């Protein structure tokens, strides 16, 4: 599900790795973060996966930097992990679960931000429990 997208020109998409060249026109991007487990034990690995495509899902975006963040109430969101989309526009980013320093559960989301280009996934809530 898409929370935020921005219209971009195809010339920019080519520079970040548009899978299939097309006529110059504007596209919206859709960044999907696959559902996550609602709870995980401290020290276990959590894999963030998803895909970055044009909103019509006709084209995938390759070699794009995906950042996983924790949505922090009344503060700056914390970067958890980063990775790249592959030749299929998909990403798989691992993170070793740790108890959140400020307590409570994490509110994870994925974001793509390439200069003026931005797309954000939905947010998934995950609690990390003591091992």
PDB file of C-alpha atoms in Angstrom:
ATOM      1  CA  UNK A   1       0.000   0.000   0.000  1.00  0.00           C
ATOM      2  CA  UNK A   2       1.308   3.456  -0.906  1.00  0.00           C
ATOM      3  CA  UNK A   3       1.421   6.320   1.574  1.00  0.00           C
ATOM      4  CA  UNK A   4       3.452   8.859  -0.333  1.00  0.00           C
ATOM      5  CA  UNK A   5       4.562   9.150  -3.923  1.00  0.00           C
ATOM      6  CA  UNK A   6       5.766  11.830  -6.260  1.00  0.00           C
ATOM      7  CA  UNK A   7       5.444  12.236  -9.993  1.00  0.00           C
ATOM      8  CA  UNK A   8       8.782  11.894 -11.791  1.00  0.00           C
ATOM      9  CA  UNK A   9      10.078  12.087 -15.324  1.00  0.00           C
ATOM     10  CA  UNK A  10      11.341   9.026 -17.129  1.00  0.00           C
ATOM     11  CA  UNK A  11      14.779  10.580 -17.615  1.00  0.00           C
ATOM     12  CA  UNK A  12      15.308  10.429 -13.854  1.00  0.00           C
ATOM     13  CA  UNK A  13      14.038   6.847 -13.696  1.00  0.00           C
ATOM     14  CA  UNK A  14      16.577   5.782 -16.305  1.00  0.00           C
ATOM     15  CA  UNK A  15      19.369   7.256 -14.191  1.00  0.00           C
ATOM     16  CA  UNK A  16      18.314   5.123 -11.179  1.00  0.00           C
ATOM     17  CA  UNK A  17      17.736   1.997 -13.195  1.00  0.00           C
ATOM     18  CA  UNK A  18      14.308   1.779 -14.807  1.00  0.00           C
ATOM     19  CA  UNK A  19      13.934  -1.815 -15.920  1.00  0.00           C
ATOM     20  CA  UNK A  20      12.184  -1.178 -19.250  1.00  0.00           C
ATOM     21  CA  UNK A  21      12.840   1.994 -21.287  1.00  0.00           C
ATOM     22  CA  UNK A  22       9.641   3.777 -22.326  1.00  0.00           C
ATOM     23  CA  UNK A  23       8.523   7.017 -23.893  1.00  0.00           C
ATOM     24  CA  UNK A  24       9.260  10.135 -21.837  1.00  0.00           C
ATOM     25  CA  UNK A  25       6.359  10.740 -19.457  1.00  0.00           C
ATOM     26  CA  UNK A  26       5.715  11.159 -15.749  1.00  0.00           C
ATOM     27  CA  UNK A  27       5.273   8.280 -13.320  1.00  0.00           C
ATOM     28  CA  UNK A  28       4.405   7.931  -9.667  1.00  0.00           C
ATOM     29  CA  UNK A  29       6.441   5.487  -7.602  1.00  0.00           C
ATOM     30  CA  UNK A  30       5.056   2.876  -5.247  1.00  0.00           C
ATOM     31  CA  UNK A  31       7.197   1.482  -2.448  1.00  0.00           C
ATOM     32  CA  UNK A  32       5.829  -1.642  -0.780  1.00  0.00           C
ATOM     33  CA  UNK A  33       7.174  -2.989   2.503  1.00  0.00           C
ATOM     34  CA  UNK A  34       5.927  -6.545   2.960  1.00  0.00           C
ATOM     35  CA  UNK A  35       4.062  -7.365   6.214  1.00  0.00           C
ATOM     36  CA  UNK A  36       6.261  -8.043   9.252  1.00  0.00           C
ATOM     37  CA  UNK A  37       5.821 -10.252  12.308  1.00  0.00           C
ATOM     38  CA  UNK A  38       4.169  -8.306  15.128  1.00  0.00           C
ATOM     39  CA  UNK A  39       6.705  -9.596  17.659  1.00  0.00           C
ATOM     40  CA  UNK A  40      10.292 -10.860  17.528  1.00  0.00           C
ATOM     41  CA  UNK A  41      12.806 -11.895  20.194  1.00  0.00           C
ATOM     42  CA  UNK A  42      15.875  -9.771  20.810  1.00  0.00           C
ATOM     43  CA  UNK A  43      18.896 -11.077  18.877  1.00  0.00           C
ATOM     44  CA  UNK A  44      16.851 -12.728  16.109  1.00  0.00           C
ATOM     45  CA  UNK A  45      17.093 -11.536  12.509  1.00  0.00           C
ATOM     46  CA  UNK A  46      14.230  -9.665  10.912  1.00  0.00           C
ATOM     47  CA  UNK A  47      14.180  -9.409   7.117  1.00  0.00           C
ATOM     48  CA  UNK A  48      12.567  -6.352   5.560  1.00  0.00           C
ATOM     49  CA  UNK A  49      11.439  -7.121   2.024  1.00  0.00           C
ATOM     50  CA  UNK A  50       9.428  -5.363  -0.622  1.00  0.00           C
ATOM     51  CA  UNK A  51       9.480  -3.805  -4.069  1.00  0.00           C
ATOM     52  CA  UNK A  52       9.810  -0.388  -5.722  1.00  0.00           C
ATOM     53  CA  UNK A  53       7.794   0.053  -8.924  1.00  0.00           C
ATOM     54  CA  UNK A  54       5.961   2.659 -10.907  1.00  0.00           C
ATOM     55  CA  UNK A  55       2.471   3.032  -9.443  1.00  0.00           C
ATOM     56  CA  UNK A  56       0.968   1.186 -12.418  1.00  0.00           C
ATOM     57  CA  UNK A  57       3.391  -1.668 -11.572  1.00  0.00           C
ATOM     58  CA  UNK A  58       4.484  -1.772 -15.209  1.00  0.00           C
ATOM     59  CA  UNK A  59       8.136  -0.956 -14.429  1.00  0.00           C
ATOM     60  CA  UNK A  60      10.457  -1.803 -11.573  1.00  0.00           C
ATOM     61  CA  UNK A  61      13.151   0.493 -10.196  1.00  0.00           C
ATOM     62  CA  UNK A  62      16.547  -1.186  -9.872  1.00  0.00           C
ATOM     63  CA  UNK A  63      19.664  -0.181  -7.897  1.00  0.00           C
ATOM     64  CA  UNK A  64      17.632   2.216  -5.739  1.00  0.00           C
ATOM     65  CA  UNK A  65      18.665   2.870  -2.129  1.00  0.00           C
ATOM     66  CA  UNK A  66      15.960   1.772   0.312  1.00  0.00           C
ATOM     67  CA  UNK A  67      16.172   3.001   3.898  1.00  0.00           C
ATOM     68  CA  UNK A  68      14.318   1.283   6.749  1.00  0.00           C
ATOM     69  CA  UNK A  69      13.359   3.731   9.495  1.00  0.00           C
ATOM     70  CA  UNK A  70      11.698   3.679  12.901  1.00  0.00           C
ATOM     71  CA  UNK A  71       8.997   6.350  13.167  1.00  0.00           C
ATOM     72  CA  UNK A  72       9.844   8.202  16.386  1.00  0.00           C
ATOM     73  CA  UNK A  73       7.067  10.233  18.040  1.00  0.00           C
ATOM     74  CA  UNK A  74       8.109  13.838  18.632  1.00  0.00           C
ATOM     75  CA  UNK A  75      11.643  13.244  17.372  1.00  0.00           C
ATOM     76  CA  UNK A  76      13.784  12.417  14.378  1.00  0.00           C
ATOM     77  CA  UNK A  77      13.044   9.066  12.790  1.00  0.00           C
ATOM     78  CA  UNK A  78      15.895   6.612  13.327  1.00  0.00           C
ATOM     79  CA  UNK A  79      17.603   4.807  10.440  1.00  0.00           C
ATOM     80  CA  UNK A  80      17.555   1.067  11.155  1.00  0.00           C
ATOM     81  CA  UNK A  81      19.094  -0.393   7.986  1.00  0.00           C
ATOM     82  CA  UNK A  82      19.718   0.324   4.301  1.00  0.00           C
ATOM     83  CA  UNK A  83      19.889  -1.738   1.145  1.00  0.00           C
ATOM     84  CA  UNK A  84      19.358  -1.677  -2.616  1.00  0.00           C
ATOM     85  CA  UNK A  85      16.694  -2.926  -4.964  1.00  0.00           C
ATOM     86  CA  UNK A  86      17.791  -5.787  -7.223  1.00  0.00           C
ATOM     87  CA  UNK A  87      17.178  -6.399 -10.944  1.00  0.00           C
ATOM     88  CA  UNK A  88      13.517  -7.140 -10.131  1.00  0.00           C
ATOM     89  CA  UNK A  89      13.007  -3.964  -8.086  1.00  0.00           C
ATOM     90  CA  UNK A  90      12.899  -6.057  -4.906  1.00  0.00           C
ATOM     91  CA  UNK A  91      14.851  -5.526  -1.705  1.00  0.00           C
ATOM     92  CA  UNK A  92      15.796  -7.813   1.181  1.00  0.00           C
ATOM     93  CA  UNK A  93      17.406  -6.095   4.158  1.00  0.00           C
ATOM     94  CA  UNK A  94      18.347  -7.907   7.389  1.00  0.00           C
ATOM     95  CA  UNK A  95      18.422  -6.422  10.867  1.00  0.00           C
ATOM     96  CA  UNK A  96      19.262  -8.059  14.201  1.00  0.00           C
ATOM     97  CA  UNK A  97      16.435  -7.214  16.603  1.00  0.00           C
ATOM     98  CA  UNK A  98      17.283  -5.141  19.643  1.00  0.00           C
ATOM     99  CA  UNK A  99      15.153  -3.658  22.391  1.00  0.00           C
ATOM    100  CA  UNK A 100      14.133  -0.111  21.481  1.00  0.00           C
ATOM    101  CA  UNK A 101      16.178   2.362  23.568  1.00  0.00           C
ATOM    102  CA  UNK A 102      13.197   4.579  24.330  1.00  0.00           C
ATOM    103  CA  UNK A 103      10.992   1.581  25.139  1.00  0.00           C
ATOM    104  CA  UNK A 104       7.841   0.466  23.397  1.00  0.00           C
ATOM    105  CA  UNK A 105       7.530  -1.081  19.978  1.00  0.00           C
ATOM    106  CA  UNK A 106       9.035  -0.068  16.651  1.00  0.00           C
ATOM    107  CA  UNK A 107       7.045   1.566  13.870  1.00  0.00           C
ATOM    108  CA  UNK A 108       9.003   0.490  10.803  1.00  0.00           C
ATOM    109  CA  UNK A 109       8.618   1.919   7.307  1.00  0.00           C
ATOM    110  CA  UNK A 110      10.687   1.897   4.132  1.00  0.00           C
ATOM    111  CA  UNK A 111      11.572   5.058   2.244  1.00  0.00           C
ATOM    112  CA  UNK A 112      13.133   5.859  -1.106  1.00  0.00           C
ATOM    113  CA  UNK A 113      14.604   9.361  -1.349  1.00  0.00           C
ATOM    114  CA  UNK A 114      16.650  10.181  -4.428  1.00  0.00           C
ATOM    115  CA  UNK A 115      17.174  13.965  -4.559  1.00  0.00           C
ATOM    116  CA  UNK A 116      13.633  15.262  -5.173  1.00  0.00           C
ATOM    117  CA  UNK A 117      12.195  11.768  -5.599  1.00  0.00           C
ATOM    118  CA  UNK A 118      10.444  10.279  -2.596  1.00  0.00           C
ATOM    119  CA  UNK A 119       8.206   7.339  -1.850  1.00  0.00           C
ATOM    120  CA  UNK A 120       7.261   5.894   1.529  1.00  0.00           C
ATOM    121  CA  UNK A 121       5.687   2.576   2.440  1.00  0.00           C
ATOM    122  CA  UNK A 122       3.031   1.900   5.003  1.00  0.00           C
ATOM    123  CA  UNK A 123       4.186   1.559   8.618  1.00  0.00           C
ATOM    124  CA  UNK A 124       4.363  -1.800  10.423  1.00  0.00           C
ATOM    125  CA  UNK A 125       4.394  -2.093  14.218  1.00  0.00           C
ATOM    126  CA  UNK A 126       6.841  -4.642  15.697  1.00  0.00           C
ATOM    127  CA  UNK A 127       7.645  -5.258  19.358  1.00  0.00           C
ATOM    128  CA  UNK A 128      10.992  -6.743  20.362  1.00  0.00           C
ATOM    129  CA  UNK A 129      10.887  -8.939  23.444  1.00  0.00           C
ATOM    130  CA  UNK A 130      13.722 -10.027  25.749  1.00  0.00           C
ATOM    131  CA  UNK A 131      15.435 -13.234  24.685  1.00  0.00           C
TER     132      UNK A 131
END
